mmCIF file of C-alpha atoms and ligand atoms in Angstrom:
data_model
loop_
_atom_site.group_PDB
_atom_site.id
_atom_site.type_symbol
_atom_site.label_atom_id
_atom_site.label_comp_id
_atom_site.label_asym_id
_atom_site.label_seq_id
_atom_site.Cartn_x
_atom_site.Cartn_y
_atom_site.Cartn_z
ATOM 1 C CA MET Q 21 106.207 38.565 72.232
ATOM 2 C CA GLN Q 22 102.699 37.429 72.875
ATOM 3 C CA LYS Q 23 99.903 39.043 69.112
ATOM 4 C CA LYS Q 24 96.501 39.007 70.434
ATOM 5 C CA PHE Q 25 93.674 39.440 67.862
ATOM 6 C CA PRO Q 26 90.828 41.577 68.170
ATOM 7 C CA ASP Q 27 88.027 40.610 69.635
ATOM 8 C CA GLY Q 28 85.547 38.840 68.103
ATOM 9 C CA PHE Q 29 88.169 37.271 65.480
ATOM 10 C CA TYR Q 30 87.022 34.258 63.548
ATOM 11 C CA TRP Q 31 88.798 31.500 63.896
ATOM 12 C CA GLY Q 32 87.162 28.171 62.524
ATOM 13 C CA ALA Q 33 88.178 25.715 59.113
ATOM 14 C CA ALA Q 34 86.339 25.316 55.691
ATOM 15 C CA THR Q 35 85.127 22.591 54.036
ATOM 16 C CA ALA Q 36 83.147 22.114 51.148
ATOM 17 C CA SER Q 37 80.396 20.322 49.979
ATOM 18 C CA TYR Q 38 82.023 17.619 47.131
ATOM 19 C CA GLN Q 39 85.157 16.926 48.556
ATOM 20 C CA VAL Q 40 84.194 15.474 52.523
ATOM 21 C CA GLU Q 41 79.947 14.902 52.081
ATOM 22 C CA GLY Q 42 80.484 11.888 50.023
ATOM 23 C CA GLY Q 43 77.480 10.839 48.297
ATOM 24 C CA ILE Q 44 76.921 13.102 45.481
ATOM 25 C CA GLU Q 45 76.167 11.462 41.873
ATOM 26 C CA ASN Q 46 74.703 14.335 39.775
ATOM 27 C CA ASN Q 47 76.955 16.652 39.000
ATOM 28 C CA ASP Q 48 79.991 17.716 36.444
ATOM 29 C CA TRP Q 49 82.724 15.803 38.485
ATOM 30 C CA ALA Q 50 80.851 12.966 39.739
ATOM 31 C CA LYS Q 51 80.297 12.904 35.698
ATOM 32 C CA SER Q 52 83.434 13.508 34.994
ATOM 33 C CA ALA Q 53 85.038 10.167 37.511
ATOM 34 C CA LEU Q 54 82.751 8.147 35.684
ATOM 35 C CA GLU Q 55 83.907 9.193 31.854
ATOM 36 C CA GLY Q 56 87.468 8.619 34.335
ATOM 37 C CA TYR Q 57 88.409 11.674 33.357
ATOM 38 C CA VAL Q 58 89.566 12.229 37.224
ATOM 39 C CA PRO Q 59 89.350 10.751 40.537
ATOM 40 C CA THR Q 60 86.294 8.718 42.239
ATOM 41 C CA CYS Q 61 85.215 10.445 45.548
ATOM 42 C CA GLY Q 62 82.866 7.900 46.619
ATOM 43 C CA LEU Q 63 81.703 8.009 50.444
ATOM 44 C CA ALA Q 64 84.770 10.321 51.119
ATOM 45 C CA CYS Q 65 84.499 11.170 54.475
ATOM 46 C CA ASP Q 66 80.923 10.804 54.848
ATOM 47 C CA HIS Q 67 80.969 13.792 56.268
ATOM 48 C CA PHE Q 68 77.172 13.853 54.652
ATOM 49 C CA ASN Q 69 76.184 11.625 58.076
ATOM 50 C CA ARG Q 70 78.630 12.002 60.787
ATOM 51 C CA TYR Q 71 78.789 16.485 60.596
ATOM 52 C CA GLU Q 72 77.620 16.222 64.012
ATOM 53 C CA GLU Q 73 80.347 14.136 65.155
ATOM 54 C CA ASP Q 74 82.321 16.495 63.195
ATOM 55 C CA PHE Q 75 81.866 19.150 64.284
ATOM 56 C CA ASP Q 76 81.724 18.411 67.808
ATOM 57 C CA LEU Q 77 85.133 18.021 67.116
ATOM 58 C CA ALA Q 78 85.788 21.639 66.104
ATOM 59 C CA LYS Q 79 84.158 23.387 69.029
ATOM 60 C CA GLU Q 80 86.744 20.601 71.033
ATOM 61 C CA LEU Q 81 89.451 21.709 68.862
ATOM 62 C CA GLY Q 82 87.670 26.167 69.821
ATOM 63 C CA HIS Q 83 86.869 27.015 66.893
ATOM 64 C CA ASN Q 84 83.621 29.619 66.751
ATOM 65 C CA ALA Q 85 83.490 29.750 62.821
ATOM 66 C CA HIS Q 86 83.660 27.204 59.976
ATOM 67 C CA ARG Q 87 83.007 27.346 56.643
ATOM 68 C CA PHE Q 88 81.050 24.616 54.482
ATOM 69 C CA SER Q 89 79.068 24.855 51.066
ATOM 70 C CA ILE Q 90 75.435 24.033 50.076
ATOM 71 C CA GLU Q 91 75.588 21.538 46.671
ATOM 72 C CA TRP Q 92 74.056 23.019 44.951
ATOM 73 C CA ALA Q 93 72.727 19.547 42.622
ATOM 74 C CA ARG Q 94 71.291 18.118 45.828
ATOM 75 C CA ILE Q 95 69.048 21.104 46.687
ATOM 76 C CA GLU Q 96 67.878 20.861 43.071
ATOM 77 C CA PRO Q 97 68.420 18.034 41.612
ATOM 78 C CA GLU Q 98 66.260 18.787 38.739
ATOM 79 C CA GLU Q 99 65.804 22.310 36.229
ATOM 80 C CA GLY Q 100 63.689 24.737 38.887
ATOM 81 C CA LYS Q 101 63.076 21.319 40.854
ATOM 82 C CA PHE Q 102 63.914 21.884 44.224
ATOM 83 C CA ASP Q 103 64.695 18.780 47.012
ATOM 84 C CA GLN Q 104 63.173 19.097 49.860
ATOM 85 C CA GLU Q 105 64.447 16.526 51.919
ATOM 86 C CA ALA Q 106 67.542 18.258 51.013
ATOM 87 C CA ILE Q 107 66.796 21.510 51.802
ATOM 88 C CA GLU Q 108 66.191 20.303 55.544
ATOM 89 C CA HIS Q 109 69.535 18.717 55.361
ATOM 90 C CA TYR Q 110 71.229 21.774 54.839
ATOM 91 C CA ARG Q 111 68.836 23.098 57.640
ATOM 92 C CA ARG Q 112 69.640 20.948 60.020
ATOM 93 C CA VAL Q 113 73.630 20.915 58.889
ATOM 94 C CA LEU Q 114 73.127 24.891 59.797
ATOM 95 C CA MET Q 115 71.516 24.333 62.951
ATOM 96 C CA ALA Q 116 74.356 21.785 64.120
ATOM 97 C CA LEU Q 117 76.397 24.444 64.287
ATOM 98 C CA ARG Q 118 74.576 26.755 66.427
ATOM 99 C CA ASP Q 119 73.814 24.749 68.532
ATOM 100 C CA ARG Q 120 77.469 24.159 68.951
ATOM 101 C CA GLY Q 121 77.684 27.892 69.127
ATOM 102 C CA ILE Q 122 80.086 27.812 65.872
ATOM 103 C CA THR Q 123 78.771 31.086 62.693
ATOM 104 C CA PRO Q 124 78.737 29.439 59.559
ATOM 105 C CA PHE Q 125 80.628 30.848 55.937
ATOM 106 C CA VAL Q 126 78.304 29.512 53.301
ATOM 107 C CA THR Q 127 79.996 28.623 50.331
ATOM 108 C CA ILE Q 128 77.346 28.910 47.398
ATOM 109 C CA TRP Q 129 79.413 27.725 44.758
ATOM 110 C CA HIS Q 130 82.125 25.339 45.405
ATOM 111 C CA TRP Q 131 82.862 24.239 41.663
ATOM 112 C CA THR Q 132 80.389 21.950 41.876
ATOM 113 C CA LEU Q 133 77.530 21.967 39.558
ATOM 114 C CA PRO Q 134 74.421 19.969 38.362
ATOM 115 C CA ILE Q 135 74.549 17.705 35.632
ATOM 116 C CA TRP Q 136 71.800 19.516 33.734
ATOM 117 C CA PHE Q 137 72.640 23.019 34.376
ATOM 118 C CA VAL Q 138 76.338 21.661 32.273
ATOM 119 C CA GLU Q 139 73.849 20.389 30.044
ATOM 120 C CA LYS Q 140 72.538 23.657 29.342
ATOM 121 C CA GLY Q 141 76.017 25.429 28.545
ATOM 122 C CA GLY Q 142 77.192 25.901 32.378
ATOM 123 C CA TRP Q 143 78.230 28.662 32.779
ATOM 124 C CA VAL Q 144 78.525 29.890 28.691
ATOM 125 C CA SER Q 145 74.063 29.582 28.245
ATOM 126 C CA LYS Q 146 72.174 32.521 28.039
ATOM 127 C CA ASP Q 147 69.833 31.061 30.588
ATOM 128 C CA ALA Q 148 72.730 30.719 33.040
ATOM 129 C CA GLU Q 149 72.282 33.901 35.391
ATOM 130 C CA GLY Q 150 68.578 32.782 35.457
ATOM 131 C CA HIS Q 151 69.005 29.636 36.914
ATOM 132 C CA PHE Q 152 71.559 30.622 39.413
ATOM 133 C CA LEU Q 153 69.623 33.398 40.863
ATOM 134 C CA ARG Q 154 67.041 31.114 40.592
ATOM 135 C CA TYR Q 155 68.839 28.896 43.110
ATOM 136 C CA VAL Q 156 70.289 32.263 45.508
ATOM 137 C CA SER Q 157 67.377 33.173 46.318
ATOM 138 C CA LEU Q 158 66.105 29.389 47.555
ATOM 139 C CA LEU Q 159 68.823 29.475 49.633
ATOM 140 C CA THR Q 160 68.932 32.770 50.948
ATOM 141 C CA ASN Q 161 65.045 32.765 51.621
ATOM 142 C CA GLU Q 162 65.323 29.506 53.623
ATOM 143 C CA TYR Q 163 68.664 30.980 55.701
ATOM 144 C CA GLU Q 164 67.590 34.054 55.860
ATOM 145 C CA ASP Q 165 67.731 33.311 59.884
ATOM 146 C CA LEU Q 166 70.195 31.143 60.590
ATOM 147 C CA VAL Q 167 73.256 32.459 58.551
ATOM 148 C CA LYS Q 168 74.020 35.398 58.099
ATOM 149 C CA PHE Q 169 77.982 34.830 55.991
ATOM 150 C CA TRP Q 170 77.480 34.748 52.990
ATOM 151 C CA VAL Q 171 80.625 32.913 50.336
ATOM 152 C CA VAL Q 172 79.488 33.158 46.824
ATOM 153 C CA TYR Q 173 81.763 32.098 44.885
ATOM 154 C CA ASN Q 174 85.157 29.939 45.931
ATOM 155 C CA GLU Q 175 87.541 30.844 44.076
ATOM 156 C CA PRO Q 176 86.240 31.435 40.865
ATOM 157 C CA GLU Q 177 88.965 31.918 38.140
ATOM 158 C CA THR Q 178 90.510 28.876 39.363
ATOM 159 C CA PRO Q 179 87.653 26.688 37.374
ATOM 160 C CA VAL Q 180 87.334 28.281 34.786
ATOM 161 C CA ARG Q 181 91.702 28.666 34.163
ATOM 162 C CA HIS Q 182 91.704 24.751 34.701
ATOM 163 C CA GLY Q 183 88.113 23.576 32.875
ATOM 164 C CA TYR Q 184 88.152 25.840 29.520
ATOM 165 C CA VAL Q 185 92.876 26.278 29.515
ATOM 166 C CA ILE Q 186 93.970 23.720 30.966
ATOM 167 C CA GLY Q 187 91.179 20.472 30.155
ATOM 168 C CA ASP Q 188 92.361 18.634 33.794
ATOM 169 C CA ARG Q 189 88.778 20.136 35.240
ATOM 170 C CA PRO Q 190 85.020 20.363 34.247
ATOM 171 C CA PRO Q 191 84.378 20.837 31.165
ATOM 172 C CA HIS Q 192 87.975 19.241 29.893
ATOM 173 C CA HIS Q 193 88.400 22.003 26.740
ATOM 174 C CA LYS Q 194 92.185 23.099 26.161
ATOM 175 C CA LEU Q 195 93.617 26.244 24.914
ATOM 176 C CA ARG Q 196 90.221 28.187 25.383
ATOM 177 C CA ILE Q 197 91.141 31.133 25.405
ATOM 178 C CA PHE Q 198 88.725 34.194 24.756
ATOM 179 C CA THR Q 199 86.068 31.784 25.686
ATOM 180 C CA ALA Q 200 87.885 31.201 29.439
ATOM 181 C CA LEU Q 201 87.966 35.252 29.499
ATOM 182 C CA LYS Q 202 84.258 35.223 28.827
ATOM 183 C CA VAL Q 203 82.919 32.433 31.555
ATOM 184 C CA ILE Q 204 85.546 34.984 33.355
ATOM 185 C CA LYS Q 205 83.526 38.109 33.365
ATOM 186 C CA LYS Q 206 80.429 36.546 32.640
ATOM 187 C CA ILE Q 207 80.631 34.666 36.686
ATOM 188 C CA ALA Q 208 81.353 37.631 37.700
ATOM 189 C CA LYS Q 209 78.478 40.210 36.313
ATOM 190 C CA VAL Q 210 76.622 36.835 37.442
ATOM 191 C CA TYR Q 211 77.871 37.886 40.857
ATOM 192 C CA LYS Q 212 77.254 41.012 40.944
ATOM 193 C CA LYS Q 213 72.985 40.355 40.567
ATOM 194 C CA THR Q 214 73.891 37.983 43.421
ATOM 195 C CA TYR Q 215 74.913 40.092 45.802
ATOM 196 C CA GLN Q 216 71.629 42.515 44.697
ATOM 197 C CA VAL Q 217 69.621 39.349 44.851
ATOM 198 C CA ILE Q 218 70.760 38.160 48.807
ATOM 199 C CA LYS Q 219 70.090 41.904 49.650
ATOM 200 C CA ASN Q 220 67.305 42.369 49.023
ATOM 201 C CA ILE Q 221 66.501 39.234 50.504
ATOM 202 C CA ASP Q 222 67.606 39.386 53.714
ATOM 203 C CA PRO Q 223 69.416 43.374 53.796
ATOM 204 C CA GLU Q 224 71.591 42.391 57.284
ATOM 205 C CA ALA Q 225 72.460 39.907 55.282
ATOM 206 C CA GLN Q 226 76.928 39.857 54.729
ATOM 207 C CA VAL Q 227 76.930 38.716 51.458
ATOM 208 C CA GLY Q 228 81.251 38.230 50.860
ATOM 209 C CA PHE Q 229 83.858 35.763 47.950
ATOM 210 C CA SER Q 230 86.678 34.116 47.950
ATOM 211 C CA GLU Q 231 89.007 34.231 45.838
ATOM 212 C CA SER Q 232 92.616 32.751 46.458
ATOM 213 C CA LEU Q 233 95.574 35.333 45.136
ATOM 214 C CA VAL Q 234 99.381 34.444 45.124
ATOM 215 C CA TYR Q 235 102.244 37.373 46.158
ATOM 216 C CA PHE Q 236 103.535 37.208 42.574
ATOM 217 C CA GLU Q 237 107.801 38.618 43.105
ATOM 218 C CA PRO Q 238 109.784 38.820 40.033
ATOM 219 C CA TYR Q 239 113.008 37.113 40.416
ATOM 220 C CA GLU Q 240 115.833 39.388 39.537
ATOM 221 C CA ASN Q 241 114.253 43.179 40.094
ATOM 222 C CA THR Q 242 114.431 42.888 35.929
ATOM 223 C CA LEU Q 243 112.190 45.332 33.885
ATOM 224 C CA VAL Q 244 110.979 42.586 31.650
ATOM 225 C CA ASN Q 245 110.281 40.342 34.450
ATOM 226 C CA ARG Q 246 108.876 43.258 36.185
ATOM 227 C CA LEU Q 247 106.479 43.179 33.749
ATOM 228 C CA ALA Q 248 105.865 39.148 33.460
ATOM 229 C CA VAL Q 249 104.335 38.990 36.818
ATOM 230 C CA LYS Q 250 102.395 41.882 35.327
ATOM 231 C CA ILE Q 251 100.682 39.990 33.366
ATOM 232 C CA ILE Q 252 100.565 36.234 35.041
ATOM 233 C CA LYS Q 253 99.354 38.370 37.738
ATOM 234 C CA TRP Q 254 96.589 40.107 35.899
ATOM 235 C CA TRP Q 255 95.162 36.721 34.625
ATOM 236 C CA ARG Q 256 96.272 34.946 37.873
ATOM 237 C CA ASN Q 257 94.751 37.067 40.443
ATOM 238 C CA ASN Q 258 91.148 36.805 38.020
ATOM 239 C CA PRO Q 259 91.112 39.385 35.412
ATOM 240 C CA GLU Q 260 87.212 40.543 37.547
ATOM 241 C CA TYR Q 261 89.311 40.628 40.689
ATOM 242 C CA ASP Q 262 87.554 45.007 41.303
ATOM 243 C CA VAL Q 263 84.604 43.832 39.961
ATOM 244 C CA TYR Q 264 84.616 41.402 43.016
ATOM 245 C CA ALA Q 265 85.703 43.713 45.679
ATOM 246 C CA SER Q 266 84.289 46.853 44.865
ATOM 247 C CA ASN Q 267 80.615 45.242 45.184
ATOM 248 C CA CYS Q 268 81.286 43.077 48.663
ATOM 249 C CA ASP Q 269 80.671 43.450 52.559
ATOM 250 C CA PHE Q 270 83.776 40.701 52.877
ATOM 251 C CA ILE Q 271 86.579 39.983 50.748
ATOM 252 C CA GLY Q 272 87.305 36.054 51.457
ATOM 253 C CA LEU Q 273 91.134 35.483 50.779
ATOM 254 C CA GLN Q 274 92.162 32.221 50.896
ATOM 255 C CA TYR Q 275 96.535 31.768 50.423
ATOM 256 C CA TYR Q 276 98.525 29.259 49.632
ATOM 257 C CA PHE Q 277 101.145 30.325 47.183
ATOM 258 C CA HIS Q 278 104.171 32.492 46.862
ATOM 259 C CA THR Q 279 105.323 33.130 43.175
ATOM 260 C CA ARG Q 280 109.060 34.115 41.562
ATOM 261 C CA VAL Q 281 108.620 34.835 38.128
ATOM 262 C CA ARG Q 282 112.426 35.328 35.953
ATOM 263 C CA ILE Q 283 112.055 35.512 31.485
ATOM 264 C CA ASN Q 284 114.808 34.423 31.126
ATOM 265 C CA LEU Q 285 115.483 35.360 27.363
ATOM 266 C CA PHE Q 286 119.037 34.833 26.208
ATOM 267 C CA LYS Q 287 120.507 31.392 28.941
ATOM 268 C CA SER Q 288 120.341 28.135 27.232
ATOM 269 C CA LYS Q 289 117.338 27.395 29.769
ATOM 270 C CA TRP Q 290 114.939 30.525 28.505
ATOM 271 C CA GLY Q 291 112.238 30.533 29.171
ATOM 272 C CA ILE Q 292 109.210 31.402 31.609
ATOM 273 C CA GLN Q 293 111.249 30.084 35.139
ATOM 274 C CA PHE Q 294 109.071 29.490 39.061
ATOM 275 C CA ASN Q 295 110.289 29.139 42.600
ATOM 276 C CA ASP Q 296 113.626 27.342 44.002
ATOM 277 C CA ASN Q 297 111.068 25.244 46.599
ATOM 278 C CA GLU Q 298 112.723 24.696 49.710
ATOM 279 C CA ARG Q 299 110.439 24.564 51.869
ATOM 280 C CA VAL Q 300 107.478 22.613 50.423
ATOM 281 C CA SER Q 301 104.766 20.802 51.173
ATOM 282 C CA ASP Q 302 103.407 17.756 50.206
ATOM 283 C CA PHE Q 303 101.833 19.204 47.038
ATOM 284 C CA GLY Q 304 105.301 20.683 46.444
ATOM 285 C CA TRP Q 305 104.128 23.782 47.099
ATOM 286 C CA GLU Q 306 106.108 26.230 49.228
ATOM 287 C CA ILE Q 307 105.172 27.350 52.462
ATOM 288 C CA PHE Q 308 105.724 31.415 52.346
ATOM 289 C CA PRO Q 309 104.719 33.130 55.083
ATOM 290 C CA GLU Q 310 105.619 36.296 54.454
ATOM 291 C CA GLY Q 311 103.057 36.074 52.050
ATOM 292 C CA ILE Q 312 99.607 36.142 52.899
ATOM 293 C CA TYR Q 313 100.634 40.397 54.918
ATOM 294 C CA HIS Q 314 101.753 41.774 51.343
ATOM 295 C CA ILE Q 315 98.838 40.385 49.641
ATOM 296 C CA LEU Q 316 96.344 41.539 52.936
ATOM 297 C CA LEU Q 317 98.888 44.391 52.427
ATOM 298 C CA SER Q 318 96.858 44.951 49.080
ATOM 299 C CA LEU Q 319 93.761 43.981 49.736
ATOM 300 C CA LYS Q 320 93.702 47.328 51.711
ATOM 301 C CA LYS Q 321 92.872 50.266 48.811
ATOM 302 C CA TYR Q 322 89.136 48.253 48.370
ATOM 303 C CA LYS Q 323 88.178 48.978 52.211
ATOM 304 C CA LYS Q 324 86.135 46.095 53.212
ATOM 305 C CA PRO Q 325 86.234 43.639 56.170
ATOM 306 C CA ILE Q 326 88.608 40.811 55.249
ATOM 307 C CA TYR Q 327 88.421 36.779 55.560
ATOM 308 C CA ILE Q 328 91.120 34.702 55.967
ATOM 309 C CA THR Q 329 88.329 31.547 54.268
ATOM 310 C CA GLU Q 330 91.781 29.468 52.543
ATOM 311 C CA ASN Q 331 94.053 28.896 54.301
ATOM 312 C CA GLY Q 332 96.660 25.356 54.600
ATOM 313 C CA LEU Q 333 98.642 22.818 53.429
ATOM 314 C CA ALA Q 334 99.044 19.065 52.668
ATOM 315 C CA ASP Q 335 101.008 17.549 55.076
ATOM 316 C CA ALA Q 336 100.277 13.708 55.586
ATOM 317 C CA ASP Q 337 103.188 13.463 58.126
ATOM 318 C CA ASP Q 338 101.852 16.539 59.626
ATOM 319 C CA LYS Q 339 105.637 17.853 60.281
ATOM 320 C CA TYR Q 340 105.079 21.345 58.796
ATOM 321 C CA ARG Q 341 101.671 22.664 60.278
ATOM 322 C CA SER Q 342 102.069 24.338 63.743
ATOM 323 C CA ASP Q 343 104.540 26.108 62.991
ATOM 324 C CA PHE Q 344 102.868 26.696 58.568
ATOM 325 C CA ILE Q 345 99.402 28.678 60.726
ATOM 326 C CA ARG Q 346 101.703 29.458 64.037
ATOM 327 C CA GLU Q 347 104.041 31.846 61.324
ATOM 328 C CA HIS Q 348 101.093 32.580 58.295
ATOM 329 C CA LEU Q 349 99.130 34.476 61.606
ATOM 330 C CA ILE Q 350 101.792 36.382 62.972
ATOM 331 C CA TRP Q 351 102.007 37.772 59.253
ATOM 332 C CA CYS Q 352 98.527 38.651 59.574
ATOM 333 C CA HIS Q 353 98.630 40.255 62.576
ATOM 334 C CA LYS Q 354 101.380 42.041 61.314
ATOM 335 C CA ALA Q 355 99.587 43.172 58.787
ATOM 336 C CA PHE Q 356 96.150 43.709 61.334
ATOM 337 C CA GLU Q 357 98.985 46.586 63.076
ATOM 338 C CA ASP Q 358 98.974 47.292 59.985
ATOM 339 C CA GLY Q 359 95.428 48.638 59.413
ATOM 340 C CA VAL Q 360 93.928 45.679 57.845
ATOM 341 C CA ASP Q 361 90.925 45.066 59.089
ATOM 342 C CA LEU Q 362 91.261 41.861 59.500
ATOM 343 C CA ARG Q 363 88.378 39.727 61.469
ATOM 344 C CA GLY Q 364 88.716 36.495 60.569
ATOM 345 C CA TYR Q 365 90.947 32.785 60.376
ATOM 346 C CA LEU Q 366 89.108 29.518 58.900
ATOM 347 C CA HIS Q 367 91.660 26.784 58.710
ATOM 348 C CA TRP Q 368 91.852 24.710 55.148
ATOM 349 C CA SER Q 369 90.968 22.128 55.980
ATOM 350 C CA LEU Q 370 89.062 20.890 59.161
ATOM 351 C CA MET Q 371 89.680 16.897 58.069
ATOM 352 C CA ASP Q 372 91.114 15.561 54.886
ATOM 353 C CA ASN Q 373 89.430 15.025 52.051
ATOM 354 C CA TYR Q 374 88.752 15.028 48.499
ATOM 355 C CA GLU Q 375 91.320 17.186 46.562
ATOM 356 C CA TRP Q 376 90.235 16.837 43.469
ATOM 357 C CA THR Q 377 92.318 15.728 40.080
ATOM 358 C CA ARG Q 378 94.440 14.528 43.277
ATOM 359 C CA GLY Q 379 92.341 12.936 44.494
ATOM 360 C CA PHE Q 380 92.763 11.447 48.199
ATOM 361 C CA GLU Q 381 96.358 11.518 47.780
ATOM 362 C CA MET Q 382 96.707 14.997 49.372
ATOM 363 C CA ARG Q 383 96.388 15.598 53.478
ATOM 364 C CA PHE Q 384 94.874 19.315 54.517
ATOM 365 C CA GLY Q 385 93.290 18.508 57.128
ATOM 366 C CA LEU Q 386 93.736 19.348 61.303
ATOM 367 C CA ILE Q 387 91.926 15.858 61.553
ATOM 368 C CA LYS Q 388 92.598 12.731 59.697
ATOM 369 C CA VAL Q 389 90.732 10.663 58.768
ATOM 370 C CA ASP Q 390 90.957 6.537 57.823
ATOM 371 C CA TYR Q 391 88.867 6.221 54.659
ATOM 372 C CA GLU Q 392 88.930 2.304 54.645
ATOM 373 C CA THR Q 393 87.425 2.775 58.781
ATOM 374 C CA LEU Q 394 85.753 6.946 58.627
ATOM 375 C CA GLU Q 395 87.956 7.157 61.922
ATOM 376 C CA ARG Q 396 89.168 10.964 62.574
ATOM 377 C CA LYS Q 397 91.714 11.132 64.807
ATOM 378 C CA ILE Q 398 92.436 14.880 64.926
ATOM 379 C CA ARG Q 399 96.238 15.913 64.106
ATOM 380 C CA PRO Q 400 98.937 17.619 67.119
ATOM 381 C CA SER Q 401 98.642 20.211 64.969
ATOM 382 C CA ALA Q 402 94.753 20.947 65.758
ATOM 383 C CA TYR Q 403 96.108 21.070 69.445
ATOM 384 C CA VAL Q 404 98.541 24.259 68.503
ATOM 385 C CA TYR Q 405 95.932 25.830 66.963
ATOM 386 C CA LYS Q 406 93.270 25.177 69.315
ATOM 387 C CA GLU Q 407 95.291 26.955 72.173
ATOM 388 C CA ILE Q 408 96.113 30.523 69.668
ATOM 389 C CA CYS Q 409 91.786 30.114 69.056
ATOM 390 C CA GLU Q 410 90.865 30.108 72.867
ATOM 391 C CA THR Q 411 93.086 32.916 73.557
ATOM 392 C CA ASN Q 412 92.628 34.776 70.953
ATOM 393 C CA VAL Q 413 96.953 34.893 70.385
ATOM 394 C CA VAL Q 414 99.649 33.660 68.075
ATOM 395 C CA VAL Q 415 102.744 33.627 70.811
ATOM 396 C CA GLU Q 416 106.176 34.732 68.249
HETATM 397 O O1 IFM U 509 91.127 22.073 48.038
HETATM 398 C C1 IFM U 509 91.068 23.026 47.683
HETATM 399 C C2 IFM U 509 89.820 24.495 48.070
HETATM 400 O O2 IFM U 509 88.423 23.427 47.087
HETATM 401 C C3 IFM U 509 89.328 25.315 47.536
HETATM 402 N N1 IFM U 509 90.749 26.454 47.527
HETATM 403 C C4 IFM U 509 92.087 25.638 47.558
HETATM 404 C C5 IFM U 509 91.982 23.910 48.803
HETATM 405 C C6 IFM U 509 93.647 23.168 48.372
HETATM 406 O O3 IFM U 509 93.952 22.906 47.012
#
């Protein structure tokens, strides 16, 4: 059965500066890599120099939208000093998309921070808001003519959980639960102001955010499991979610995870248990397309347009990617039929890239990258997705 998406639907893929560009040495992740805490990113995909070739491939694959992020450390390598060459670089990137008829979704903060900002205390410092808003004003003024969709943050809860509780990402603090909650709140407050700053400069701009939402279920439908779901979900799906969703022109949804929660107090193996995964990606993440439908329905109450700003899997052999895309889109379409104002789907990712603490091991790309030669090779699943992009139809 053919499932048709609405006219004007945005189809494409996403990337992020640090994960693909290469040559960024002045942000907190590069510093962490030098100190041996996280893998080195180095040249990555050299997308900084090869963006035109990569956008040619995106166009060949039928994409009409593309999400990417601007690297703050490139634009403002020193506090208050903007780099004109970097500003012009991103203008050329935006123009390259425009020339190919591809609409940009521009992420302002995708996890990496300039070293000077971190040395001043990062998000917890009292000047954080002023610094961020100055950067945002510059971007909006510079690119107002080329950017309609601004994604202020990428998954703002993740770097805080990993940076202040788990400790495996910058700034590498462990178990600072209260600081983490404070930072989550602070970032949300800055977001609200950012929204206003962008709208004051460009009232036509569409301003939103992206958060990764997990579809949680109780393992068995018991009171204790339901309670556990509530608590875990409250933090993992961002305690400040309402602030974001009530102050935006669109919601960016990233969907990767389904988790069933079981509190098992009386058996020998007690504690919190999660899914029994069956079909999994190379990362071990369960493939559960139906979850995207439930999450989309849960967002209906905000009455905002929704774009899937990320959804994808690590699959080096491209074994599951075609079905993964098709099945998620069938559930997306069902959500659309059930009244969700869904307007776009951006797959993660356009090409293989630096997957944070996992380095280059995980392969999320529609396009395979050979990190020795930097040669790009389109994976077969990208052609399956192309057919969907070009026809606006997914076949059940
Ligand atoms: O690679 C990341 C991306 O930076 C943010 N969302 C999840 C992706 C896959 O882990």
